Amino acid sequence: MLLSEAIEALLTATIADGRSARTVEGYRSYLGYLLDFLGDRAVEEVSAHDLRAYAAYLRSRTERYTGHPQRVREEGALSPYTVAAYLRPVRRLFRWLEQEGLIDDNPAGKLKLSQPGRREPKAVSMEDFQKLLAATEGDDPTHRRDRALLLFLADTGCRVGGVAGLQVADVDLERGLARVTEKGDKTRLVPFSQFTRDALLAWLEVRPSEGPWLFVNLGSRGQERLTADAIGEVLRRLKRRAGVKGPVNPHAFRHAFAREYLRAGGDLSTLADILGHSSVEVTWRFYSVYRVDELKAFHERYSPIARMQGEEDDS
C-alpha cells in the first residue's frame, strides 16, 4: 500500500468512527506534509529513521505560516506545540496501520513527541469582551445576531463546531439549556444564563429564516447557517470595529470561559462536564494554569505566616 493510499484509508476509517470533519481535515492537512517529505512510497518501506528525519526537519525549519484566513510565510521556527501537532497524526497513521495488520512493525512507535510546558491559553480578556459587546449595540438583525452569538460563546465555552451546528429546536429558552453536538456525534446539555437567554430571544424575534439553524447568514443567504469559518469572520469584523488587539477567535472564548470559571471558584470536575471533556485530566492539562491566581488567594488567606502577619497588623 502506498503512503497516499494509507492516508486516504485512515481518513475513511476516521469518518466511519464518527470523528468530526475538522479532525478529518486536520489529518489530511498534516499528513500531506509527511507525504511531500517522504514521497509516495510503500508504507512497508517507511522506517523509524525516515520519521526521525521528518521530525528533525520540522524542528529545524526557519519559515512558518502565519495569519488566518490568508496564510503568509514569515521567518521563524515552528513552536514545540506546532511540531507536536504535525507529528501526532503521523503516530496515529502508523499505529492504525499496525492495528489493521497492514504493516508488521510500527516505525512511529519510537518517534518522540516532546511535551511542551503548559502555557496559559490565549483567552479573550474581559476588557476586550466588553468592547466587542459594545460593538453589537443596536436593534437591527445583524447586531442582535452578533450579540447573541458573542454571549453564547462566552457563556457556554462551546466549541465553534457545536455553535455552528445549533438548531432552534436544540435551545430550551425556558430552562436555559442548549443541546450541543461536537466532535462528530458527542452531544451534551450546556447551560446558559438569563442575559444570554434575553439576547437569544431578541435575535429569534428578527431571525429571517424558516430553516432549522439558530445562527444564520443575513441578506440573500438568510436560509444558510453560519459555518464555523463564518463565525470566525463575524468575530474578526467585530474585532476591527471594536479596536481590540488581543485574541478574538472562537476558541479564545472557550479559554476565557474556563479561566473566569476557575477564577470565580468553580472546580475542574464540573468545568470538565460543561466543556465536554472526556475526563477531568484533559481539563487539568489545558486549564489548571488558571488556578494559580486562585491558589495565591487561598495561600494569602490560610498560610500560617500570612495569618501571623495579619494578626500583627491588627495589634
PDB file of C-alpha atoms in Angstrom:
ATOM      1  CA  MET A   1       0.000   0.000   0.000  1.00  0.00           C
ATOM      2  CA  LEU A   2       1.310   3.418  -0.957  1.00  0.00           C
ATOM      3  CA  LEU A   3       1.520   6.160   1.627  1.00  0.00           C
ATOM      4  CA  SER A   4      -1.122   8.222  -0.200  1.00  0.00           C
ATOM      5  CA  GLU A   5      -3.480   5.223  -0.162  1.00  0.00           C
ATOM      6  CA  ALA A   6      -2.828   4.641   3.518  1.00  0.00           C
ATOM      7  CA  ILE A   7      -3.683   8.243   4.337  1.00  0.00           C
ATOM      8  CA  GLU A   8      -6.971   8.016   2.429  1.00  0.00           C
ATOM      9  CA  ALA A   9      -7.793   4.730   4.174  1.00  0.00           C
ATOM     10  CA  LEU A  10      -7.165   6.306   7.575  1.00  0.00           C
ATOM     11  CA  LEU A  11      -9.389   9.258   6.677  1.00  0.00           C
ATOM     12  CA  THR A  12     -12.186   6.889   5.658  1.00  0.00           C
ATOM     13  CA  ALA A  13     -11.836   4.981   8.933  1.00  0.00           C
ATOM     14  CA  THR A  14     -11.834   8.234  10.887  1.00  0.00           C
ATOM     15  CA  ILE A  15     -15.085   9.312   9.241  1.00  0.00           C
ATOM     16  CA  ALA A  16     -16.590   5.879   9.905  1.00  0.00           C
ATOM     17  CA  ASP A  17     -15.638   6.217  13.585  1.00  0.00           C
ATOM     18  CA  GLY A  18     -17.774   9.337  13.794  1.00  0.00           C
ATOM     19  CA  ARG A  19     -14.966  11.854  14.230  1.00  0.00           C
ATOM     20  CA  SER A  20     -15.614  15.453  13.275  1.00  0.00           C
ATOM     21  CA  ALA A  21     -14.979  16.870   9.823  1.00  0.00           C
ATOM     22  CA  ARG A  22     -12.366  19.209  11.319  1.00  0.00           C
ATOM     23  CA  THR A  23     -10.448  16.211  12.708  1.00  0.00           C
ATOM     24  CA  VAL A  24     -10.523  14.524   9.314  1.00  0.00           C
ATOM     25  CA  GLU A  25      -9.326  17.653   7.527  1.00  0.00           C
ATOM     26  CA  GLY A  26      -6.624  18.131  10.155  1.00  0.00           C
ATOM     27  CA  TYR A  27      -5.306  14.625   9.476  1.00  0.00           C
ATOM     28  CA  ARG A  28      -5.443  15.250   5.737  1.00  0.00           C
ATOM     29  CA  SER A  29      -3.523  18.508   6.016  1.00  0.00           C
ATOM     30  CA  TYR A  30      -0.793  17.374   8.408  1.00  0.00           C
ATOM     31  CA  LEU A  31      -0.245  14.000   6.748  1.00  0.00           C
ATOM     32  CA  GLY A  32       0.029  15.774   3.414  1.00  0.00           C
ATOM     33  CA  TYR A  33       3.236  17.382   4.688  1.00  0.00           C
ATOM     34  CA  LEU A  34       4.607  13.925   5.531  1.00  0.00           C
ATOM     35  CA  LEU A  35       3.727  12.729   2.027  1.00  0.00           C
ATOM     36  CA  ASP A  36       5.539  15.701   0.486  1.00  0.00           C
ATOM     37  CA  PHE A  37       8.624  14.984   2.587  1.00  0.00           C
ATOM     38  CA  LEU A  38       8.869  11.217   2.071  1.00  0.00           C
ATOM     39  CA  GLY A  39       7.353  10.873  -1.370  1.00  0.00           C
ATOM     40  CA  ASP A  40       4.634   8.379  -2.242  1.00  0.00           C
ATOM     41  CA  ARG A  41       6.452   5.209  -1.278  1.00  0.00           C
ATOM     42  CA  ALA A  42       5.119   1.915   0.072  1.00  0.00           C
ATOM     43  CA  VAL A  43       4.269   2.167   3.760  1.00  0.00           C
ATOM     44  CA  GLU A  44       6.284  -1.002   4.446  1.00  0.00           C
ATOM     45  CA  GLU A  45       9.389   0.896   3.315  1.00  0.00           C
ATOM     46  CA  VAL A  46       8.961   3.770   5.778  1.00  0.00           C
ATOM     47  CA  SER A  47      11.470   3.360   8.604  1.00  0.00           C
ATOM     48  CA  ALA A  48      11.879   4.868  12.048  1.00  0.00           C
ATOM     49  CA  HIS A  49      14.899   6.708  10.624  1.00  0.00           C
ATOM     50  CA  ASP A  50      12.681   8.297   7.932  1.00  0.00           C
ATOM     51  CA  LEU A  51      10.227   9.568  10.549  1.00  0.00           C
ATOM     52  CA  ARG A  52      13.011  10.875  12.785  1.00  0.00           C
ATOM     53  CA  ALA A  53      14.396  12.734   9.753  1.00  0.00           C
ATOM     54  CA  TYR A  54      10.955  14.258   9.211  1.00  0.00           C
ATOM     55  CA  ALA A  55      10.756  15.319  12.868  1.00  0.00           C
ATOM     56  CA  ALA A  56      14.262  16.821  12.630  1.00  0.00           C
ATOM     57  CA  TYR A  57      13.223  18.702   9.501  1.00  0.00           C
ATOM     58  CA  LEU A  58      10.205  20.190  11.296  1.00  0.00           C
ATOM     59  CA  ARG A  59      12.309  21.270  14.269  1.00  0.00           C
ATOM     60  CA  SER A  60      14.936  22.870  12.029  1.00  0.00           C
ATOM     61  CA  ARG A  61      12.573  24.833   9.782  1.00  0.00           C
ATOM     62  CA  THR A  62      13.274  28.550   9.592  1.00  0.00           C
ATOM     63  CA  GLU A  63       9.979  29.560   7.962  1.00  0.00           C
ATOM     64  CA  ARG A  64       6.397  29.195   9.062  1.00  0.00           C
ATOM     65  CA  TYR A  65       2.930  30.266   8.036  1.00  0.00           C
ATOM     66  CA  THR A  66       1.002  32.889   9.963  1.00  0.00           C
ATOM     67  CA  GLY A  67      -2.312  34.644   9.607  1.00  0.00           C
ATOM     68  CA  HIS A  68      -5.837  33.453   9.014  1.00  0.00           C
ATOM     69  CA  PRO A  69      -7.543  33.023   6.645  1.00  0.00           C
ATOM     70  CA  GLN A  70      -4.655  34.216   4.434  1.00  0.00           C
ATOM     71  CA  ARG A  71      -1.554  32.130   5.103  1.00  0.00           C
ATOM     72  CA  VAL A  72       1.603  34.234   4.839  1.00  0.00           C
ATOM     73  CA  ARG A  73       5.172  32.962   5.080  1.00  0.00           C
ATOM     74  CA  GLU A  74       7.352  34.568   7.713  1.00  0.00           C
ATOM     75  CA  GLU A  75      10.755  33.859   9.199  1.00  0.00           C
ATOM     76  CA  GLY A  76      10.815  31.909  12.431  1.00  0.00           C
ATOM     77  CA  ALA A  77      10.984  28.360  13.754  1.00  0.00           C
ATOM     78  CA  LEU A  78       7.947  26.203  14.398  1.00  0.00           C
ATOM     79  CA  SER A  79       6.908  26.206  18.045  1.00  0.00           C
ATOM     80  CA  PRO A  80       7.062  22.930  20.023  1.00  0.00           C
ATOM     81  CA  TYR A  81       3.242  22.949  20.003  1.00  0.00           C
ATOM     82  CA  THR A  82       3.152  23.155  16.198  1.00  0.00           C
ATOM     83  CA  VAL A  83       5.741  20.395  15.787  1.00  0.00           C
ATOM     84  CA  ALA A  84       3.693  18.172  18.088  1.00  0.00           C
ATOM     85  CA  ALA A  85       0.586  18.958  16.008  1.00  0.00           C
ATOM     86  CA  TYR A  86       2.419  17.792  12.866  1.00  0.00           C
ATOM     87  CA  LEU A  87       3.667  14.578  14.458  1.00  0.00           C
ATOM     88  CA  ARG A  88       0.571  13.344  16.304  1.00  0.00           C
ATOM     89  CA  PRO A  89      -1.250  12.379  13.061  1.00  0.00           C
ATOM     90  CA  VAL A  90       1.903  10.554  11.927  1.00  0.00           C
ATOM     91  CA  ARG A  91       1.849   8.387  15.033  1.00  0.00           C
ATOM     92  CA  ARG A  92      -1.888   7.874  14.580  1.00  0.00           C
ATOM     93  CA  LEU A  93      -1.427   6.747  10.964  1.00  0.00           C
ATOM     94  CA  PHE A  94       1.194   4.097  11.634  1.00  0.00           C
ATOM     95  CA  ARG A  95      -0.474   2.868  14.818  1.00  0.00           C
ATOM     96  CA  TRP A  96      -3.661   2.384  12.806  1.00  0.00           C
ATOM     97  CA  LEU A  97      -1.785   0.584  10.012  1.00  0.00           C
ATOM     98  CA  GLU A  98      -0.301  -1.796  12.579  1.00  0.00           C
ATOM     99  CA  GLN A  99      -3.691  -2.408  14.212  1.00  0.00           C
ATOM    100  CA  GLU A 100      -5.203  -3.171  10.816  1.00  0.00           C
ATOM    101  CA  GLY A 101      -2.440  -5.671  10.033  1.00  0.00           C
ATOM    102  CA  LEU A 102      -1.231  -3.622   7.076  1.00  0.00           C
ATOM    103  CA  ILE A 103       2.329  -3.357   8.442  1.00  0.00           C
ATOM    104  CA  ASP A 104       4.220  -5.717  10.717  1.00  0.00           C
ATOM    105  CA  ASP A 105       6.117  -3.127  12.726  1.00  0.00           C
ATOM    106  CA  ASN A 106       5.205   0.433  13.660  1.00  0.00           C
ATOM    107  CA  PRO A 107       8.085   2.761  12.699  1.00  0.00           C
ATOM    108  CA  ALA A 108       6.442   5.626  14.597  1.00  0.00           C
ATOM    109  CA  GLY A 109       6.495   3.692  17.856  1.00  0.00           C
ATOM    110  CA  LYS A 110       9.816   5.238  18.825  1.00  0.00           C
ATOM    111  CA  LEU A 111       9.018   8.688  17.493  1.00  0.00           C
ATOM    112  CA  LYS A 112       9.392  11.038  20.431  1.00  0.00           C
ATOM    113  CA  LEU A 113       6.855  13.768  20.930  1.00  0.00           C
ATOM    114  CA  SER A 114       8.282  16.490  23.128  1.00  0.00           C
ATOM    115  CA  GLN A 115       5.859  17.618  25.794  1.00  0.00           C
ATOM    116  CA  PRO A 116       5.928  21.417  25.781  1.00  0.00           C
ATOM    117  CA  GLY A 117       5.494  23.082  29.118  1.00  0.00           C
ATOM    118  CA  ARG A 118       1.976  24.190  29.863  1.00  0.00           C
ATOM    119  CA  ARG A 119       1.237  27.762  28.929  1.00  0.00           C
ATOM    120  CA  GLU A 120      -1.736  29.934  29.675  1.00  0.00           C
ATOM    121  CA  PRO A 121      -4.183  29.524  26.792  1.00  0.00           C
ATOM    122  CA  LYS A 122      -4.868  32.612  24.719  1.00  0.00           C
ATOM    123  CA  ALA A 123      -8.202  33.811  26.008  1.00  0.00           C
ATOM    124  CA  VAL A 124     -10.345  36.830  25.275  1.00  0.00           C
ATOM    125  CA  SER A 125      -9.839  39.314  28.112  1.00  0.00           C
ATOM    126  CA  MET A 126     -12.935  40.567  29.901  1.00  0.00           C
ATOM    127  CA  GLU A 127     -11.982  44.119  28.914  1.00  0.00           C
ATOM    128  CA  ASP A 128     -11.856  43.137  25.235  1.00  0.00           C
ATOM    129  CA  PHE A 129     -15.108  41.215  25.581  1.00  0.00           C
ATOM    130  CA  GLN A 130     -16.862  44.310  26.900  1.00  0.00           C
ATOM    131  CA  LYS A 131     -15.592  46.266  23.875  1.00  0.00           C
ATOM    132  CA  LEU A 132     -16.807  43.545  21.499  1.00  0.00           C
ATOM    133  CA  LEU A 133     -20.196  43.505  23.185  1.00  0.00           C
ATOM    134  CA  ALA A 134     -20.432  47.282  22.886  1.00  0.00           C
ATOM    135  CA  ALA A 135     -19.766  46.909  19.153  1.00  0.00           C
ATOM    136  CA  THR A 136     -23.009  44.900  18.852  1.00  0.00           C
ATOM    137  CA  GLU A 137     -25.194  47.653  20.311  1.00  0.00           C
ATOM    138  CA  GLY A 138     -28.137  48.292  18.032  1.00  0.00           C
ATOM    139  CA  ASP A 139     -31.502  46.833  17.187  1.00  0.00           C
ATOM    140  CA  ASP A 140     -31.096  45.650  13.611  1.00  0.00           C
ATOM    141  CA  PRO A 141     -30.889  41.904  12.843  1.00  0.00           C
ATOM    142  CA  THR A 142     -27.100  41.887  12.405  1.00  0.00           C
ATOM    143  CA  HIS A 143     -26.493  43.499  15.801  1.00  0.00           C
ATOM    144  CA  ARG A 144     -28.974  41.191  17.511  1.00  0.00           C
ATOM    145  CA  ARG A 145     -27.460  38.075  15.951  1.00  0.00           C
ATOM    146  CA  ASP A 146     -23.883  39.076  16.702  1.00  0.00           C
ATOM    147  CA  ARG A 147     -24.742  39.971  20.302  1.00  0.00           C
ATOM    148  CA  ALA A 148     -26.479  36.619  20.857  1.00  0.00           C
ATOM    149  CA  LEU A 149     -23.554  34.808  19.250  1.00  0.00           C
ATOM    150  CA  LEU A 150     -20.973  36.605  21.405  1.00  0.00           C
ATOM    151  CA  LEU A 151     -22.874  35.948  24.617  1.00  0.00           C
ATOM    152  CA  PHE A 152     -23.490  32.287  23.783  1.00  0.00           C
ATOM    153  CA  LEU A 153     -19.795  31.702  23.059  1.00  0.00           C
ATOM    154  CA  ALA A 154     -18.705  33.482  26.239  1.00  0.00           C
ATOM    155  CA  ASP A 155     -21.419  31.960  28.436  1.00  0.00           C
ATOM    156  CA  THR A 156     -21.038  28.307  27.451  1.00  0.00           C
ATOM    157  CA  GLY A 157     -17.441  27.683  26.398  1.00  0.00           C
ATOM    158  CA  CYS A 158     -18.736  25.632  23.452  1.00  0.00           C
ATOM    159  CA  ARG A 159     -16.532  24.718  20.532  1.00  0.00           C
ATOM    160  CA  VAL A 160     -17.268  26.632  17.364  1.00  0.00           C
ATOM    161  CA  GLY A 161     -18.461  23.499  15.565  1.00  0.00           C
ATOM    162  CA  GLY A 162     -21.100  22.959  18.226  1.00  0.00           C
ATOM    163  CA  VAL A 163     -22.305  26.546  17.952  1.00  0.00           C
ATOM    164  CA  ALA A 164     -22.430  26.402  14.151  1.00  0.00           C
ATOM    165  CA  GLY A 165     -24.483  23.206  14.334  1.00  0.00           C
ATOM    166  CA  LEU A 166     -27.099  24.529  16.770  1.00  0.00           C
ATOM    167  CA  GLN A 167     -30.687  24.336  15.640  1.00  0.00           C
ATOM    168  CA  VAL A 168     -33.548  26.337  17.112  1.00  0.00           C
ATOM    169  CA  ALA A 169     -35.041  23.098  18.428  1.00  0.00           C
ATOM    170  CA  ASP A 170     -31.829  22.451  20.381  1.00  0.00           C
ATOM    171  CA  VAL A 171     -32.343  25.521  22.580  1.00  0.00           C
ATOM    172  CA  ASP A 172     -34.640  25.388  25.623  1.00  0.00           C
ATOM    173  CA  LEU A 173     -35.047  29.067  26.493  1.00  0.00           C
ATOM    174  CA  GLU A 174     -37.308  28.394  29.456  1.00  0.00           C
ATOM    175  CA  ARG A 175     -34.779  26.132  31.196  1.00  0.00           C
ATOM    176  CA  GLY A 176     -31.665  27.899  29.896  1.00  0.00           C
ATOM    177  CA  LEU A 177     -30.203  24.779  28.288  1.00  0.00           C
ATOM    178  CA  ALA A 178     -28.847  24.001  24.834  1.00  0.00           C
ATOM    179  CA  ARG A 179     -28.258  20.560  23.332  1.00  0.00           C
ATOM    180  CA  VAL A 180     -24.862  20.847  21.660  1.00  0.00           C
ATOM    181  CA  THR A 181     -23.241  18.279  19.367  1.00  0.00           C
ATOM    182  CA  GLU A 182     -19.469  18.482  18.915  1.00  0.00           C
ATOM    183  CA  LYS A 183     -16.525  16.432  17.653  1.00  0.00           C
ATOM    184  CA  GLY A 184     -18.622  14.274  15.375  1.00  0.00           C
ATOM    185  CA  ASP A 185     -21.518  12.887  17.392  1.00  0.00           C
ATOM    186  CA  LYS A 186     -20.863  13.800  21.035  1.00  0.00           C
ATOM    187  CA  THR A 187     -23.955  15.529  22.397  1.00  0.00           C
ATOM    188  CA  ARG A 188     -24.403  17.190  25.786  1.00  0.00           C
ATOM    189  CA  LEU A 189     -26.608  19.739  27.529  1.00  0.00           C
ATOM    190  CA  VAL A 190     -24.988  23.104  28.164  1.00  0.00           C
ATOM    191  CA  PRO A 191     -26.495  25.744  30.496  1.00  0.00           C
ATOM    192  CA  PHE A 192     -26.625  29.438  29.701  1.00  0.00           C
ATOM    193  CA  SER A 193     -27.579  32.497  31.724  1.00  0.00           C
ATOM    194  CA  GLN A 194     -30.604  34.815  31.695  1.00  0.00           C
ATOM    195  CA  PHE A 195     -28.518  37.501  29.981  1.00  0.00           C
ATOM    196  CA  THR A 196     -27.780  35.146  27.097  1.00  0.00           C
ATOM    197  CA  ARG A 197     -31.400  33.962  27.027  1.00  0.00           C
ATOM    198  CA  ASP A 198     -32.606  37.530  26.554  1.00  0.00           C
ATOM    199  CA  ALA A 199     -30.144  38.074  23.692  1.00  0.00           C
ATOM    200  CA  LEU A 200     -31.262  34.834  22.017  1.00  0.00           C
ATOM    201  CA  LEU A 201     -34.912  35.858  22.331  1.00  0.00           C
ATOM    202  CA  ALA A 202     -34.148  39.239  20.765  1.00  0.00           C
ATOM    203  CA  TRP A 203     -32.370  37.502  17.869  1.00  0.00           C
ATOM    204  CA  LEU A 204     -35.151  34.981  17.305  1.00  0.00           C
ATOM    205  CA  GLU A 205     -37.661  37.824  17.009  1.00  0.00           C
ATOM    206  CA  VAL A 206     -35.925  39.083  13.843  1.00  0.00           C
ATOM    207  CA  ARG A 207     -34.259  35.918  12.555  1.00  0.00           C
ATOM    208  CA  PRO A 208     -35.197  35.860   8.840  1.00  0.00           C
ATOM    209  CA  SER A 209     -35.007  32.113   8.281  1.00  0.00           C
ATOM    210  CA  GLU A 210     -37.646  29.411   8.329  1.00  0.00           C
ATOM    211  CA  GLY A 211     -34.900  26.791   8.360  1.00  0.00           C
ATOM    212  CA  PRO A 212     -33.700  24.860  11.411  1.00  0.00           C
ATOM    213  CA  TRP A 213     -30.421  26.655  12.146  1.00  0.00           C
ATOM    214  CA  LEU A 214     -30.134  29.017  15.104  1.00  0.00           C
ATOM    215  CA  PHE A 215     -27.396  31.293  13.749  1.00  0.00           C
ATOM    216  CA  VAL A 216     -27.852  32.063  10.059  1.00  0.00           C
ATOM    217  CA  ASN A 217     -26.467  34.359   7.399  1.00  0.00           C
ATOM    218  CA  LEU A 218     -28.382  37.531   6.669  1.00  0.00           C
ATOM    219  CA  GLY A 219     -29.323  39.095   3.364  1.00  0.00           C
ATOM    220  CA  SER A 220     -29.731  36.911   0.303  1.00  0.00           C
ATOM    221  CA  ARG A 221     -28.279  33.870   2.108  1.00  0.00           C
ATOM    222  CA  GLY A 222     -30.652  34.050   5.055  1.00  0.00           C
ATOM    223  CA  GLN A 223     -31.558  30.366   4.857  1.00  0.00           C
ATOM    224  CA  GLU A 224     -27.953  29.241   5.289  1.00  0.00           C
ATOM    225  CA  ARG A 225     -26.403  28.560   8.674  1.00  0.00           C
ATOM    226  CA  LEU A 226     -23.312  30.344   9.891  1.00  0.00           C
ATOM    227  CA  THR A 227     -20.493  27.859   9.400  1.00  0.00           C
ATOM    228  CA  ALA A 228     -17.508  27.687  11.756  1.00  0.00           C
ATOM    229  CA  ASP A 229     -15.490  29.780   9.295  1.00  0.00           C
ATOM    230  CA  ALA A 230     -18.309  32.318   9.007  1.00  0.00           C
ATOM    231  CA  ILE A 231     -18.463  32.657  12.795  1.00  0.00           C
ATOM    232  CA  GLY A 232     -14.729  33.370  12.756  1.00  0.00           C
ATOM    233  CA  GLU A 233     -15.316  36.078  10.152  1.00  0.00           C
ATOM    234  CA  VAL A 234     -18.055  37.660  12.295  1.00  0.00           C
ATOM    235  CA  LEU A 235     -15.608  37.823  15.208  1.00  0.00           C
ATOM    236  CA  ARG A 236     -12.871  39.340  13.035  1.00  0.00           C
ATOM    237  CA  ARG A 237     -15.289  42.018  11.840  1.00  0.00           C
ATOM    238  CA  LEU A 238     -16.310  42.836  15.419  1.00  0.00           C
ATOM    239  CA  LYS A 239     -12.661  42.916  16.452  1.00  0.00           C
ATOM    240  CA  ARG A 240     -11.897  45.538  13.826  1.00  0.00           C
ATOM    241  CA  ARG A 241     -14.962  47.569  14.751  1.00  0.00           C
ATOM    242  CA  ALA A 242     -14.166  47.447  18.490  1.00  0.00           C
ATOM    243  CA  GLY A 243     -10.461  48.225  18.006  1.00  0.00           C
ATOM    244  CA  VAL A 244      -9.446  45.158  20.010  1.00  0.00           C
ATOM    245  CA  LYS A 245      -5.835  43.944  19.735  1.00  0.00           C
ATOM    246  CA  GLY A 246      -5.951  40.762  21.818  1.00  0.00           C
ATOM    247  CA  PRO A 247      -7.030  37.283  20.663  1.00  0.00           C
ATOM    248  CA  VAL A 248     -10.587  37.144  19.340  1.00  0.00           C
ATOM    249  CA  ASN A 249     -11.402  33.775  17.824  1.00  0.00           C
ATOM    250  CA  PRO A 250     -13.984  31.140  18.756  1.00  0.00           C
ATOM    251  CA  HIS A 251     -11.572  29.072  20.837  1.00  0.00           C
ATOM    252  CA  ALA A 252     -10.383  32.163  22.698  1.00  0.00           C
ATOM    253  CA  PHE A 253     -13.920  32.417  24.093  1.00  0.00           C
ATOM    254  CA  ARG A 254     -13.727  28.802  25.258  1.00  0.00           C
ATOM    255  CA  HIS A 255     -10.456  29.580  27.039  1.00  0.00           C
ATOM    256  CA  ALA A 256     -11.951  32.734  28.557  1.00  0.00           C
ATOM    257  CA  PHE A 257     -14.921  30.785  29.900  1.00  0.00           C
ATOM    258  CA  ALA A 258     -12.610  28.262  31.569  1.00  0.00           C
ATOM    259  CA  ARG A 259     -10.386  30.989  33.002  1.00  0.00           C
ATOM    260  CA  GLU A 260     -13.212  33.001  34.522  1.00  0.00           C
ATOM    261  CA  TYR A 261     -14.994  29.870  35.770  1.00  0.00           C
ATOM    262  CA  LEU A 262     -11.933  28.745  37.710  1.00  0.00           C
ATOM    263  CA  ARG A 263     -11.017  32.207  38.942  1.00  0.00           C
ATOM    264  CA  ALA A 264     -14.534  32.598  40.325  1.00  0.00           C
ATOM    265  CA  GLY A 265     -14.068  29.426  42.382  1.00  0.00           C
ATOM    266  CA  GLY A 266     -15.520  26.795  40.049  1.00  0.00           C
ATOM    267  CA  ASP A 267     -13.980  23.324  40.211  1.00  0.00           C
ATOM    268  CA  LEU A 268     -12.292  21.332  37.476  1.00  0.00           C
ATOM    269  CA  SER A 269     -14.783  18.459  37.649  1.00  0.00           C
ATOM    270  CA  THR A 270     -17.878  20.485  36.782  1.00  0.00           C
ATOM    271  CA  LEU A 271     -15.865  22.535  34.277  1.00  0.00           C
ATOM    272  CA  ALA A 272     -14.948  19.291  32.501  1.00  0.00           C
ATOM    273  CA  ASP A 273     -18.652  18.405  32.226  1.00  0.00           C
ATOM    274  CA  ILE A 274     -19.588  21.829  30.858  1.00  0.00           C
ATOM    275  CA  LEU A 275     -16.744  21.830  28.307  1.00  0.00           C
ATOM    276  CA  GLY A 276     -17.496  18.276  27.197  1.00  0.00           C
ATOM    277  CA  HIS A 277     -14.089  16.832  28.064  1.00  0.00           C
ATOM    278  CA  SER A 278     -13.743  13.068  28.224  1.00  0.00           C
ATOM    279  CA  SER A 279     -12.089  13.280  31.644  1.00  0.00           C
ATOM    280  CA  VAL A 280     -11.096  15.848  34.227  1.00  0.00           C
ATOM    281  CA  GLU A 281      -7.447  15.124  33.361  1.00  0.00           C
ATOM    282  CA  VAL A 282      -7.984  16.755  29.966  1.00  0.00           C
ATOM    283  CA  THR A 283      -9.372  19.861  31.669  1.00  0.00           C
ATOM    284  CA  TRP A 284      -6.490  19.929  34.130  1.00  0.00           C
ATOM    285  CA  ARG A 285      -3.923  19.643  31.344  1.00  0.00           C
ATOM    286  CA  PHE A 286      -5.274  22.661  29.482  1.00  0.00           C
ATOM    287  CA  TYR A 287      -6.775  24.917  32.106  1.00  0.00           C
ATOM    288  CA  SER A 288      -5.326  24.292  35.551  1.00  0.00           C
ATOM    289  CA  VAL A 289      -2.781  27.033  34.831  1.00  0.00           C
ATOM    290  CA  TYR A 290      -5.630  29.405  35.629  1.00  0.00           C
ATOM    291  CA  ARG A 291      -5.779  28.048  39.169  1.00  0.00           C
ATOM    292  CA  VAL A 292      -2.553  29.892  40.062  1.00  0.00           C
ATOM    293  CA  ASP A 293      -4.484  33.054  40.913  1.00  0.00           C
ATOM    294  CA  GLU A 294      -6.948  31.070  42.998  1.00  0.00           C
ATOM    295  CA  LEU A 295      -4.169  29.214  44.815  1.00  0.00           C
ATOM    296  CA  LYS A 296      -2.432  32.507  45.539  1.00  0.00           C
ATOM    297  CA  ALA A 297      -5.623  33.913  47.060  1.00  0.00           C
ATOM    298  CA  PHE A 298      -6.113  30.820  49.242  1.00  0.00           C
ATOM    299  CA  HIS A 299      -2.470  30.961  50.284  1.00  0.00           C
ATOM    300  CA  GLU A 300      -2.781  34.559  51.395  1.00  0.00           C
ATOM    301  CA  ARG A 301      -5.923  33.670  53.345  1.00  0.00           C
ATOM    302  CA  TYR A 302      -4.776  30.456  55.035  1.00  0.00           C
ATOM    303  CA  SER A 303      -0.964  30.450  55.175  1.00  0.00           C
ATOM    304  CA  PRO A 304       0.177  30.482  58.850  1.00  0.00           C
ATOM    305  CA  ILE A 305       2.748  33.155  58.039  1.00  0.00           C
ATOM    306  CA  ALA A 306       0.216  35.320  56.235  1.00  0.00           C
ATOM    307  CA  ARG A 307      -2.203  34.895  59.163  1.00  0.00           C
ATOM    308  CA  MET A 308       0.568  35.771  61.603  1.00  0.00           C
ATOM    309  CA  GLN A 309       1.281  38.921  59.616  1.00  0.00           C
ATOM    310  CA  GLY A 310      -2.401  39.787  59.693  1.00  0.00           C
ATOM    311  CA  GLU A 311      -2.561  39.363  63.460  1.00  0.00           C
ATOM    312  CA  GLU A 312       0.435  41.680  63.859  1.00  0.00           C
ATOM    313  CA  ASP A 313      -1.241  44.267  61.653  1.00  0.00           C
ATOM    314  CA  ASP A 314      -4.384  44.093  63.802  1.00  0.00           C
ATOM    315  CA  SER A 315      -2.492  44.572  67.061  1.00  0.00           C
TER     316      SER A 315
END
